[in-house]
Amino acid sequence: MKHANTTFIKSFGFSLLVLLAALPVSYADRGQHAGRGEHTSRGGKATRVQSLRAPSLRAPAQRGSALVNRSIHGTIRHVDTHAFARPLSVGRDAYVQQRVITHHDVEVDVNRSRYWHGFVFGARHHALRSGYVRILVNNSPYFYDDGIYYQQTGDYYQEVYPPLGANIVQLPDGAVEVFSGNIPYYYAAGAFYMQQNGGFIITSPPMGVTVTELPPGALQVSIGAGMAYQFNGIHYRPVFANGVTQYMTFMP
Amino acid sequence: MVALGCAAALSCLGGCATSPREAGAEGGTATQAENGDRAKPVIDPQADELMRRMCDYLAQAQTFSVTAEVWQDVQLDSGQQVQAGRTVDLQVRRPNRFHAEVHSTRHSRGLYYDGTSITLLDRVHNLYGTVPAPATLDDALDVASERFGITLPLEDIIVSDPYQSGMGKVTSGILLGPVTVLGVACEHLAFSLGTVDWQLWIEQGARPVPRKIVITYKDEEGTPEYAAILSNWDFQTTLPDNLFTFEPPAGTLMINVAEIKSENQARKNGVK
C-alpha cells in the first residue's frame, strides 16, 4: 500500500510537472496566433495551419536587416538577381533630407510630372515664380528654380541649358542616382550633379551611364548610320537596359 | 486518481495539442531561424501538394496562353505609395517558344523568344533589339535576367519545372483555404522566402492554374507588393511559329541591348 501511494505520488508529481511545463507553451502559442485566428472562419483547419506557421517568418525584415532595391519585381526565380543595397542616406538637401530616387523599377508606368519637364531652351518669361534662387556660375549670374536655369536678357528671364559648375543646395525634384563605376551622380533635366561641400555641382557628364529618360527637348540626331539624341552638347543613345528603353551617354 | 487523470489529460492538452509532425515542424523552424540556414523548409503538406499539382499541370502543358493584369506598388518621391498597372498577354510553346505583349498607359512592349534569340520591341519609340539566346526556355530566362536584366513576364509559371524553380528558395508555406478570385473558386497558398513573401491562388477542380499571384518584398522600403491576376487561360489553341518569330515592323530601328551583368556584380559588391 505504501509502495502504491509512493508510486501514485511520483506519478502525480510527474504529471503536475508536465502540466506546469506544458501550460506556458500552450498559452504562448495561443497568444501568438490569436489575432490571426480571429480572421479565420475555418476552425479545425485554421488551427492546424496556424500551428505550422513559423513564428519567425517576419523576423529578418523586422530585425532591421539592410533594405534593398530591386530593378525588377514579379519573379521568384530571380528574386535576388537584381537586388542591391539601398544607400543609407541620400538627400536632395543637406538640411531637409528630401529623398533622391535611387532606383526605378523599370516596368513601372507612373506619370511623374516634374517642373523641369516643361523646360524649353530659349523660352522667355516676364517673371519667375517664387522660390527661385540667384547663383553665380563662373561670375555669370543665373536664376535657378527646381532644375531649370534662367539668365536675364533685357526684361525677360530666358531658359538656358544647365551651366557646368553651377552649385545648388538642393537637387531638382525627381533627381535620379546613377553610377559611373563606383562614383554616384545625380541626374535631372539633362544635368549630372555630384555632391560637394554640402551642395550639388553640375559636372561633365560621365560617359557610358544610362538614364531612364531623356532631357526635355532633347533633339534627335543622326550619328553615322544610327540615331541618337543631343541635349546641351551631351549625346544619348537609346539602348535596352533591364529590358526597357533607356539612354546611354556617349561621345560621338 | 481523478486528479492524476485530469493532470495527464491537461498535460496532453498543453503538450500534445501539436501533433508530432507539427511539433517537429515548429522545432525545426526555431532551429532554422536560430541557425540562420535554409536547410529545412516548413511547408504545410496540403499547400505543397496543391503547389505540386499546379506546377505539374503547367509543366505538362505543351502550349498555353494567359492574360495577366499586373498591379505593382511604387513609392512617389514624397514617400506616398501608389499602384501602377499593366497588362500582359502571354503565349508559351514548350520547350522553346515564348511571346509576351506588355501594355500600360505609356508603355507598349513585345518580347519574343524563338529558340535562338530574344527580341525586345518598344512599340512607343519604334525600337527593337535582339540578343542570342540558349535553346531552352529555362536557360533563356536565366540568360535574359542575369546577363541582360530582362525578366520575362510571369517567368515563374513558364519554366519547365515551376515547382523546382520556385520552391527551391521557399522556407515556409501554408494553406489558407478556399477563396474566390474574380468569381473563380481557388485555394489560397502563402509561402515565404524569408524577406520575400509569395502568395498564390490556385483554381479548384480539374484545371489547377494560378489565378492570382502576389509577391511582397519585405526587405524593401514600404514593403511593396507585386500582384498579378490571371485570366483567359487557354491550353487548346494552336500557337504557330510566326507568333514567336520577330519580324521588325516598318519604321522600327534596331538598337543595342545593354549587358548589365558586370554592372550588377559591381553594385552587388558589399551588398550581401
PDB file of C-alpha atoms in Angstrom, chain A residues 134-249:
ATOM      1  CA  ARG A 134      20.223  83.617 -57.674  1.00  0.00           C
ATOM      2  CA  ILE A 135      23.507  81.866 -58.305  1.00  0.00           C
ATOM      3  CA  LEU A 136      26.806  82.796 -59.848  1.00  0.00           C
ATOM      4  CA  VAL A 137      28.474  80.403 -62.260  1.00  0.00           C
ATOM      5  CA  ASN A 138      31.920  81.454 -63.447  1.00  0.00           C
ATOM      6  CA  ASN A 139      30.984  85.010 -62.473  1.00  0.00           C
ATOM      7  CA  SER A 140      27.866  84.937 -64.634  1.00  0.00           C
ATOM      8  CA  PRO A 141      24.532  85.481 -62.889  1.00  0.00           C
ATOM      9  CA  TYR A 142      21.859  82.807 -63.240  1.00  0.00           C
ATOM     10  CA  PHE A 143      18.493  82.197 -61.692  1.00  0.00           C
ATOM     11  CA  TYR A 144      17.665  78.675 -60.664  1.00  0.00           C
ATOM     12  CA  ASP A 145      14.324  77.039 -59.945  1.00  0.00           C
ATOM     13  CA  ASP A 146      13.991  73.283 -59.408  1.00  0.00           C
ATOM     14  CA  GLY A 147      16.068  72.027 -62.313  1.00  0.00           C
ATOM     15  CA  ILE A 148      15.634  74.953 -64.688  1.00  0.00           C
ATOM     16  CA  TYR A 149      18.253  77.676 -65.123  1.00  0.00           C
ATOM     17  CA  TYR A 150      17.477  81.169 -66.392  1.00  0.00           C
ATOM     18  CA  GLN A 151      19.508  84.166 -67.484  1.00  0.00           C
ATOM     19  CA  GLN A 152      18.216  87.694 -67.650  1.00  0.00           C
ATOM     20  CA  THR A 153      18.104  89.231 -71.117  1.00  0.00           C
ATOM     21  CA  GLY A 154      16.593  92.692 -71.081  1.00  0.00           C
ATOM     22  CA  ASP A 155      13.223  92.482 -69.425  1.00  0.00           C
ATOM     23  CA  TYR A 156      12.989  88.726 -69.735  1.00  0.00           C
ATOM     24  CA  TYR A 157      14.225  85.667 -67.987  1.00  0.00           C
ATOM     25  CA  GLN A 158      15.332  83.164 -70.583  1.00  0.00           C
ATOM     26  CA  GLU A 159      15.572  79.400 -70.055  1.00  0.00           C
ATOM     27  CA  VAL A 160      19.110  78.198 -70.693  1.00  0.00           C
ATOM     28  CA  TYR A 161      20.928  74.893 -70.570  1.00  0.00           C
ATOM     29  CA  PRO A 162      22.222  73.823 -67.164  1.00  0.00           C
ATOM     30  CA  PRO A 163      25.622  75.511 -66.854  1.00  0.00           C
ATOM     31  CA  LEU A 164      28.644  73.442 -65.958  1.00  0.00           C
ATOM     32  CA  GLY A 165      29.871  74.334 -62.488  1.00  0.00           C
ATOM     33  CA  ALA A 166      26.505  75.522 -61.154  1.00  0.00           C
ATOM     34  CA  ASN A 167      26.359  74.851 -57.447  1.00  0.00           C
ATOM     35  CA  ILE A 168      22.968  74.345 -55.859  1.00  0.00           C
ATOM     36  CA  VAL A 169      21.887  73.460 -52.360  1.00  0.00           C
ATOM     37  CA  GLN A 170      19.019  71.186 -53.321  1.00  0.00           C
ATOM     38  CA  LEU A 171      18.759  68.712 -56.177  1.00  0.00           C
ATOM     39  CA  PRO A 172      15.898  69.085 -58.612  1.00  0.00           C
ATOM     40  CA  ASP A 173      12.753  67.199 -57.808  1.00  0.00           C
ATOM     41  CA  GLY A 174      12.997  63.673 -59.171  1.00  0.00           C
ATOM     42  CA  ALA A 175      16.781  63.579 -59.447  1.00  0.00           C
ATOM     43  CA  VAL A 176      17.902  60.016 -60.059  1.00  0.00           C
ATOM     44  CA  GLU A 177      21.063  58.464 -58.714  1.00  0.00           C
ATOM     45  CA  VAL A 178      23.237  56.918 -61.406  1.00  0.00           C
ATOM     46  CA  PHE A 179      26.636  55.344 -61.037  1.00  0.00           C
ATOM     47  CA  SER A 180      29.710  55.608 -63.207  1.00  0.00           C
ATOM     48  CA  GLY A 181      31.837  52.850 -61.775  1.00  0.00           C
ATOM     49  CA  ASN A 182      31.572  53.463 -58.063  1.00  0.00           C
ATOM     50  CA  ILE A 183      31.035  57.203 -58.393  1.00  0.00           C
ATOM     51  CA  PRO A 184      27.489  58.403 -57.734  1.00  0.00           C
ATOM     52  CA  TYR A 185      25.968  61.141 -59.856  1.00  0.00           C
ATOM     53  CA  TYR A 186      22.516  62.645 -59.665  1.00  0.00           C
ATOM     54  CA  TYR A 187      20.751  63.181 -62.951  1.00  0.00           C
ATOM     55  CA  ALA A 188      17.882  65.539 -63.654  1.00  0.00           C
ATOM     56  CA  ALA A 189      16.811  67.776 -66.514  1.00  0.00           C
ATOM     57  CA  GLY A 190      19.847  66.923 -68.600  1.00  0.00           C
ATOM     58  CA  ALA A 191      22.403  67.777 -65.910  1.00  0.00           C
ATOM     59  CA  PHE A 192      24.682  65.489 -63.950  1.00  0.00           C
ATOM     60  CA  TYR A 193      25.346  66.627 -60.399  1.00  0.00           C
ATOM     61  CA  MET A 194      27.924  65.495 -57.885  1.00  0.00           C
ATOM     62  CA  GLN A 195      27.623  66.029 -54.170  1.00  0.00           C
ATOM     63  CA  GLN A 196      30.198  68.539 -52.993  1.00  0.00           C
ATOM     64  CA  ASN A 197      30.619  70.620 -49.843  1.00  0.00           C
ATOM     65  CA  GLY A 198      27.064  70.153 -48.673  1.00  0.00           C
ATOM     66  CA  GLY A 199      25.647  71.061 -52.070  1.00  0.00           C
ATOM     67  CA  PHE A 200      25.481  69.684 -55.573  1.00  0.00           C
ATOM     68  CA  ILE A 201      27.570  70.846 -58.514  1.00  0.00           C
ATOM     69  CA  ILE A 202      26.975  70.250 -62.217  1.00  0.00           C
ATOM     70  CA  THR A 203      29.847  68.254 -63.628  1.00  0.00           C
ATOM     71  CA  SER A 204      30.886  66.965 -67.013  1.00  0.00           C
ATOM     72  CA  PRO A 205      28.619  64.090 -67.928  1.00  0.00           C
ATOM     73  CA  PRO A 206      30.041  60.646 -67.277  1.00  0.00           C
ATOM     74  CA  MET A 207      30.164  58.587 -70.447  1.00  0.00           C
ATOM     75  CA  GLY A 208      28.535  55.189 -70.619  1.00  0.00           C
ATOM     76  CA  VAL A 209      25.909  55.710 -67.928  1.00  0.00           C
ATOM     77  CA  THR A 210      22.272  55.011 -68.645  1.00  0.00           C
ATOM     78  CA  VAL A 211      19.432  57.262 -67.621  1.00  0.00           C
ATOM     79  CA  THR A 212      15.781  56.369 -67.674  1.00  0.00           C
ATOM     80  CA  GLU A 213      14.547  59.440 -69.526  1.00  0.00           C
ATOM     81  CA  LEU A 214      15.854  61.971 -71.982  1.00  0.00           C
ATOM     82  CA  PRO A 215      16.227  65.609 -71.012  1.00  0.00           C
ATOM     83  CA  PRO A 216      13.193  67.679 -72.009  1.00  0.00           C
ATOM     84  CA  GLY A 217      13.619  68.935 -75.538  1.00  0.00           C
ATOM     85  CA  ALA A 218      16.478  66.614 -76.496  1.00  0.00           C
ATOM     86  CA  LEU A 219      16.897  66.674 -80.253  1.00  0.00           C
ATOM     87  CA  GLN A 220      17.072  63.566 -82.385  1.00  0.00           C
ATOM     88  CA  VAL A 221      20.271  63.459 -84.429  1.00  0.00           C
ATOM     89  CA  SER A 222      21.881  61.012 -86.833  1.00  0.00           C
ATOM     90  CA  ILE A 223      25.241  59.640 -85.821  1.00  0.00           C
ATOM     91  CA  GLY A 224      26.665  57.572 -88.660  1.00  0.00           C
ATOM     92  CA  ALA A 225      24.039  55.002 -89.512  1.00  0.00           C
ATOM     93  CA  GLY A 226      22.471  55.219 -86.104  1.00  0.00           C
ATOM     94  CA  MET A 227      20.159  57.534 -84.256  1.00  0.00           C
ATOM     95  CA  ALA A 228      20.842  59.433 -81.072  1.00  0.00           C
ATOM     96  CA  TYR A 229      19.654  62.401 -79.067  1.00  0.00           C
ATOM     97  CA  GLN A 230      21.506  65.534 -78.157  1.00  0.00           C
ATOM     98  CA  PHE A 231      20.983  67.986 -75.337  1.00  0.00           C
ATOM     99  CA  ASN A 232      23.404  70.676 -74.215  1.00  0.00           C
ATOM    100  CA  GLY A 233      26.276  69.000 -76.028  1.00  0.00           C
ATOM    101  CA  ILE A 234      25.608  65.650 -74.382  1.00  0.00           C
ATOM    102  CA  HIS A 235      24.719  62.732 -76.636  1.00  0.00           C
ATOM    103  CA  TYR A 236      22.396  59.958 -75.615  1.00  0.00           C
ATOM    104  CA  ARG A 237      21.998  56.682 -77.466  1.00  0.00           C
ATOM    105  CA  PRO A 238      18.861  54.609 -76.880  1.00  0.00           C
ATOM    106  CA  VAL A 239      19.594  51.135 -75.555  1.00  0.00           C
ATOM    107  CA  PHE A 240      17.567  48.395 -73.994  1.00  0.00           C
ATOM    108  CA  ALA A 241      18.719  48.266 -70.392  1.00  0.00           C
ATOM    109  CA  ASN A 242      16.980  45.941 -67.977  1.00  0.00           C
ATOM    110  CA  GLY A 243      14.585  45.179 -70.801  1.00  0.00           C
ATOM    111  CA  VAL A 244      13.263  48.683 -71.397  1.00  0.00           C
ATOM    112  CA  THR A 245      14.398  51.626 -73.467  1.00  0.00           C
ATOM    113  CA  GLN A 246      16.884  53.812 -71.636  1.00  0.00           C
ATOM    114  CA  TYR A 247      19.505  56.267 -72.808  1.00  0.00           C
ATOM    115  CA  MET A 248      23.255  55.890 -72.569  1.00  0.00           C
ATOM    116  CA  THR A 249      25.615  58.852 -72.686  1.00  0.00           C
TER     117      THR A 249
END
